[in-house]
Amino acid sequence: MTTQPKFILVINCGSSSLKFALIDPASKQQPLTGIAQCLNSDEANIVIKHNGEKHQDTLDAPFGHKEALANLINYLTQAQLIDVIAAIGHRVVHAGECYQLPTLIDNKVMAILEELCTLAPLHNPANIIGIEAARVAFEALPQVAVFDTAFHQTMPEKAYTYALPRNLYSEHGVRKYGFHGTSHYYVSRQAADYLNKNIDDTSVITAHLGNGCSITAIENGESRDTSMGFTPLAGVAMGTRCGDIDPGIIFHLLKNLNYSTEAVDKLLNKESGLLGISEISNDCRTLEEQALEQNNPQAKLALDVFCFSIAKAIAAMTTSLSKLDAVIFTGGIGENSSYVREEVIKQLSLLQLSLDDAANEKTIRGQAGNIASDNSPAVLVIPTDEEWVIASQTLALIKG
Ligand code: ADP
């Protein structure tokens, strides 16, 4: 391998996990990827895949993000890969209104990220731990933050303003922010190529359907509205998140059913969505098996609610567009579930959308393509690549 520093190390820190990938933005080549899981427990472990070979290791006490990075650096050193790294790109969930673009991390940026923890208490603290550990471990390298919320900063005021007293926004930042920005950004650009159009002349709706799900209206390459909100809990039904519900339910849980605020938080984030309705699983594959092969009515209802909520969100997003060039499916479910795609699109016939059944069936497992029938606007399946977006934006920033 060349010793020119052309690779970007992309780091994505969750509260108990750290995903990483060594990426050449020019070729999209990823010679090394991996994940450290069960962090902060004595089961903490790391799996590194390097040139097709898998290396597994346990982590040293106290089993945290620092130990995971130390293990990774040890591996990179032994494999003589340290010198090929030009910079580190970090996924950061929440930038509030502070950043619209990828940002070189310094002490001032770190202080702002700390302040933003009040807006994203579940996500930003873990991102910060990862950045701090990486700044120590890779002291000489530039570190760049790429934000999930940044792409949605182009939403107009009427789309991001809640019908709440104005001071909640002006004094406390309560507004719609939107998430999955790097994914919506990436697939909308890929779609422009696919449609053979300039990005400035496209009008599309992107559906990122993974464990978390969000739908975005994108006109001329800019986010105009999105289904997630102040937090990633809003919008369509998800794996374990409820999506949009009547806020009155929360008062009912607190006042009449004696839930604590922590219990409500857990219920809505971890016990709802596909899992809550089915009482079986949050995994779409399992539910499809149960619904379609075992005729399980709760699994069927969970999928019905899920698909209906996605179809409704797609229809709602047309409000922000002047035309509809394409609906784009991405994320683990969007890229693989021909069942979900069919159920969603068949509820959108008023938008003249319809599928080519054979194309829908076969466009799975990393395949990209148009699955619409001839007389429908395009329905594209496009595998997302958030890590590559982070790598290429990191490289562009440090070069610029
Ligand atoms: P995350 O949001 O954690 O990145 P992913 O984008 O990996 O999640 O998506 C995970 C979801 O994708 C799970 O619900 C999983 O069941 C679903 N999925 C993966 N493969 C298939 C498949 N072949 N059919 C249906 N759903 C699938």
Coordinates of N, CA and C in Angstrom, one line a residue, residues 64-165:
G64 N -13.6 1.5 27.5 CA -14.3 2.6 26.9 C -13.8 2.9 25.5
H65 N -14.3 4.1 25.0 CA -13.9 4.5 23.7 C -12.4 4.7 23.5
K66 N -11.7 5.2 24.6 CA -10.3 5.4 24.6 C -9.6 4.0 24.3
E67 N -10.0 3.0 25.1 CA -9.4 1.7 24.9 C -9.6 1.1 23.5
A68 N -10.8 1.4 23.0 CA -11.1 0.9 21.6 C -10.2 1.6 20.6
L69 N -10.0 2.9 20.8 CA -9.1 3.7 19.8 C -7.7 3.2 20.0
A70 N -7.3 2.9 21.3 CA -5.9 2.5 21.5 C -5.7 1.1 20.8
N71 N -6.7 0.3 20.9 CA -6.6 -1.0 20.2 C -6.5 -0.8 18.7
L72 N -7.3 0.1 18.2 CA -7.3 0.3 16.7 C -6.0 0.9 16.3
I73 N -5.4 1.8 17.1 CA -4.1 2.4 16.7 C -3.0 1.4 16.7
N74 N -3.1 0.5 17.7 CA -2.1 -0.5 17.8 C -2.2 -1.4 16.5
Y75 N -3.4 -1.7 16.1 CA -3.5 -2.5 14.9 C -3.0 -1.7 13.7
L76 N -3.4 -0.4 13.6 CA -3.0 0.4 12.4 C -1.5 0.5 12.4
T77 N -0.8 0.6 13.6 CA 0.6 0.8 13.6 C 1.3 -0.5 13.1
Q78 N 0.8 -1.7 13.7 CA 1.4 -2.9 13.3 C 1.2 -3.2 11.8
A79 N 0.1 -2.7 11.2 CA -0.2 -3.0 9.8 C 0.4 -1.8 8.9
Q80 N 1.2 -1.0 9.6 CA 1.8 0.2 8.9 C 0.8 1.0 8.1
L81 N -0.3 1.3 8.8 CA -1.3 2.1 8.1 C -1.4 3.5 8.7
I82 N -0.7 3.8 9.8 CA -0.8 5.1 10.4 C -0.5 6.2 9.4
D83 N 0.6 6.0 8.7 CA 1.1 7.1 7.8 C 0.3 7.3 6.6
V84 N -0.7 6.5 6.3 CA -1.5 6.7 5.1 C -2.8 7.5 5.5
I85 N -2.9 7.9 6.8 CA -4.1 8.6 7.2 C -3.8 10.1 7.1
A86 N -4.7 10.8 6.3 CA -4.5 12.3 6.1 C -5.3 13.1 7.1
A87 N -6.4 12.5 7.6 CA -7.3 13.2 8.6 C -8.3 12.3 9.2
I88 N -8.9 12.8 10.2 CA -10.0 12.0 10.8 C -11.3 12.7 10.6
G89 N -12.3 12.0 10.1 CA -13.7 12.6 10.0 C -14.6 12.0 11.0
H90 N -15.3 12.9 11.8 CA -16.2 12.4 12.8 C -17.6 12.6 12.4
R91 N -18.5 11.6 12.6 CA -19.9 11.9 12.5 C -20.4 12.5 13.8
V92 N -21.0 13.7 13.7 CA -21.6 14.3 14.9 C -23.1 14.5 14.6
V93 N -23.9 14.1 15.5 CA -25.3 14.1 15.3 C -25.9 15.5 15.2
H94 N -25.6 16.4 16.2 CA -26.4 17.6 16.3 C -25.5 18.8 16.3
A95 N -25.7 19.7 15.3 CA -25.0 21.0 15.2 C -25.9 22.2 15.6
G96 N -27.1 21.9 16.0 CA -28.1 23.0 16.2 C -28.1 23.9 15.0
E97 N -28.0 25.2 15.2 CA -28.0 26.2 14.1 C -26.5 26.7 13.9
C98 N -25.6 26.1 14.7 CA -24.2 26.6 14.7 C -23.5 26.3 13.4
Y99 N -23.7 25.1 12.8 CA -22.9 24.8 11.6 C -23.7 24.2 10.5
Q100 N -23.5 24.8 9.3 CA -24.1 24.3 8.1 C -23.2 23.4 7.3
L101 N -21.9 23.5 7.6 CA -20.9 22.8 6.8 C -20.0 22.0 7.7
P102 N -19.2 21.0 7.1 CA -18.2 20.3 7.9 C -17.2 21.3 8.5
T103 N -16.8 21.0 9.7 CA -16.0 22.0 10.4 C -14.7 21.4 11.0
L104 N -13.6 22.1 10.9 CA -12.4 21.7 11.5 C -12.5 21.8 13.0
I105 N -12.1 20.8 13.7 CA -12.4 20.8 15.1 C -11.2 21.5 15.9
D106 N -11.5 22.4 16.7 CA -10.5 23.0 17.6 C -11.2 23.2 19.0
N107 N -10.5 23.8 19.9 CA -11.1 23.9 21.3 C -12.4 24.7 21.3
K108 N -12.5 25.7 20.4 CA -13.7 26.5 20.4 C -14.9 25.6 19.9
V109 N -14.6 24.9 18.9 CA -15.7 24.0 18.3 C -16.1 23.0 19.4
M110 N -15.1 22.4 20.1 CA -15.4 21.5 21.2 C -16.3 22.1 22.3
A111 N -16.1 23.4 22.6 CA -16.9 24.1 23.6 C -18.3 24.2 23.1
I112 N -18.5 24.5 21.8 CA -19.8 24.6 21.2 C -20.5 23.2 21.2
L113 N -19.8 22.2 20.9 CA -20.4 20.8 20.9 C -20.9 20.5 22.3
E114 N -20.1 20.9 23.3 CA -20.5 20.6 24.7 C -21.8 21.3 25.0
E115 N -21.9 22.6 24.5 CA -23.2 23.3 24.8 C -24.4 22.6 24.1
L116 N -24.1 22.0 22.9 CA -25.2 21.4 22.1 C -25.7 20.1 22.7
C117 N -25.0 19.6 23.7 CA -25.4 18.4 24.4 C -26.9 18.5 25.0
T118 N -27.2 19.8 25.3 CA -28.6 19.9 25.9 C -29.6 19.6 24.8
L119 N -29.3 19.9 23.5 CA -30.2 19.6 22.4 C -30.2 18.1 22.0
A120 N -29.1 17.4 22.2 CA -29.0 16.0 21.8 C -28.3 15.2 22.9
P121 N -29.0 15.0 24.0 CA -28.4 14.4 25.2 C -28.1 12.9 24.9
L122 N -28.8 12.3 24.0 CA -28.6 10.8 23.7 C -27.4 10.6 22.8
H123 N -27.1 11.6 21.9 CA -26.1 11.4 20.9 C -24.8 12.2 21.0
N124 N -24.9 13.5 21.2 CA -23.7 14.3 21.2 C -22.6 13.9 22.2
P125 N -23.0 13.6 23.5 CA -22.0 13.2 24.5 C -21.1 12.1 24.0
A126 N -21.7 11.1 23.3 CA -20.9 10.0 22.8 C -19.9 10.4 21.7
N127 N -20.5 11.3 20.8 CA -19.6 11.9 19.7 C -18.4 12.6 20.3
I128 N -18.7 13.4 21.4 CA -17.6 14.2 22.0 C -16.5 13.3 22.6
I129 N -17.0 12.2 23.3 CA -16.0 11.2 23.9 C -15.1 10.7 22.8
G130 N -15.7 10.4 21.6 CA -14.9 9.8 20.5 C -13.9 10.8 20.0
I131 N -14.4 12.1 19.8 CA -13.5 13.1 19.3 C -12.4 13.4 20.3
E132 N -12.7 13.5 21.5 CA -11.6 13.8 22.5 C -10.6 12.7 22.5
A133 N -11.0 11.4 22.5 CA -10.1 10.3 22.4 C -9.2 10.3 21.2
A134 N -9.9 10.7 20.0 CA -9.1 10.7 18.8 C -8.2 11.9 18.7
R135 N -8.5 13.0 19.3 CA -7.6 14.2 19.3 C -6.4 13.8 20.1
V136 N -6.5 13.0 21.2 CA -5.3 12.6 21.9 C -4.5 11.6 21.1
A137 N -5.2 10.6 20.6 CA -4.6 9.5 19.9 C -3.9 9.9 18.6
F138 N -4.6 10.8 17.8 CA -4.0 11.3 16.5 C -3.8 12.8 16.6
E139 N -2.9 13.1 17.5 CA -2.7 14.5 17.9 C -2.2 15.3 16.7
A140 N -1.5 14.7 15.8 CA -0.9 15.5 14.7 C -1.9 15.7 13.5
L141 N -3.0 14.9 13.5 CA -3.8 15.0 12.3 C -5.0 15.9 12.5
P142 N -5.4 16.6 11.4 CA -6.6 17.4 11.4 C -7.9 16.5 11.7
Q143 N -8.8 17.0 12.5 CA -10.0 16.3 12.8 C -11.2 17.2 12.4
V144 N -12.1 16.6 11.7 CA -13.2 17.3 11.1 C -14.6 16.7 11.6
A145 N -15.5 17.6 11.9 CA -16.8 17.2 12.3 C -17.8 17.3 11.1
V146 N -18.5 16.2 10.8 CA -19.5 16.3 9.8 C -20.9 16.0 10.5
F147 N -21.8 16.9 10.3 CA -23.0 16.9 11.2 C -24.2 16.4 10.4
D148 N -25.0 15.5 11.2 CA -26.3 15.0 10.6 C -27.3 16.0 10.3
T149 N -27.3 17.1 11.1 CA -28.3 18.1 11.0 C -28.0 19.2 9.9
A150 N -26.7 19.2 9.5 CA -26.3 20.4 8.7 C -27.1 20.5 7.4
F151 N -27.3 19.4 6.7 CA -28.0 19.4 5.4 C -29.4 20.0 5.5
H152 N -30.0 19.9 6.6 CA -31.4 20.4 6.8 C -31.4 21.9 7.1
Q153 N -30.3 22.6 7.2 CA -30.3 24.0 7.6 C -30.9 24.9 6.5
T154 N -31.2 24.3 5.4 CA -31.8 25.1 4.3 C -33.3 25.1 4.3
M155 N -33.9 24.4 5.3 CA -35.3 24.4 5.4 C -35.8 25.8 5.7
P156 N -37.0 26.2 5.0 CA -37.5 27.5 5.3 C -38.1 27.6 6.7
E157 N -38.3 28.8 7.1 CA -38.8 29.1 8.5 C -40.1 28.4 8.7
K158 N -41.0 28.4 7.7 CA -42.3 27.8 7.9 C -42.2 26.3 8.1
A159 N -41.2 25.7 7.6 CA -41.0 24.2 7.8 C -40.4 23.9 9.1
Y160 N -39.5 24.7 9.6 CA -38.8 24.3 10.9 C -39.4 24.9 12.1
T161 N -40.4 25.8 12.0 CA -41.0 26.4 13.1 C -42.2 25.6 13.7
Y162 N -42.2 25.3 14.9 CA -43.3 24.6 15.6 C -44.3 25.6 16.0
A163 N -45.6 25.2 16.0 CA -46.6 26.2 16.5 C -46.7 26.2 18.0
L164 N -45.6 26.7 18.5 CA -45.4 26.9 20.0 C -45.1 28.3 20.3
P165 N -45.2 28.7 21.5 CA -44.8 30.1 21.8 C -43.4 30.4 21.3

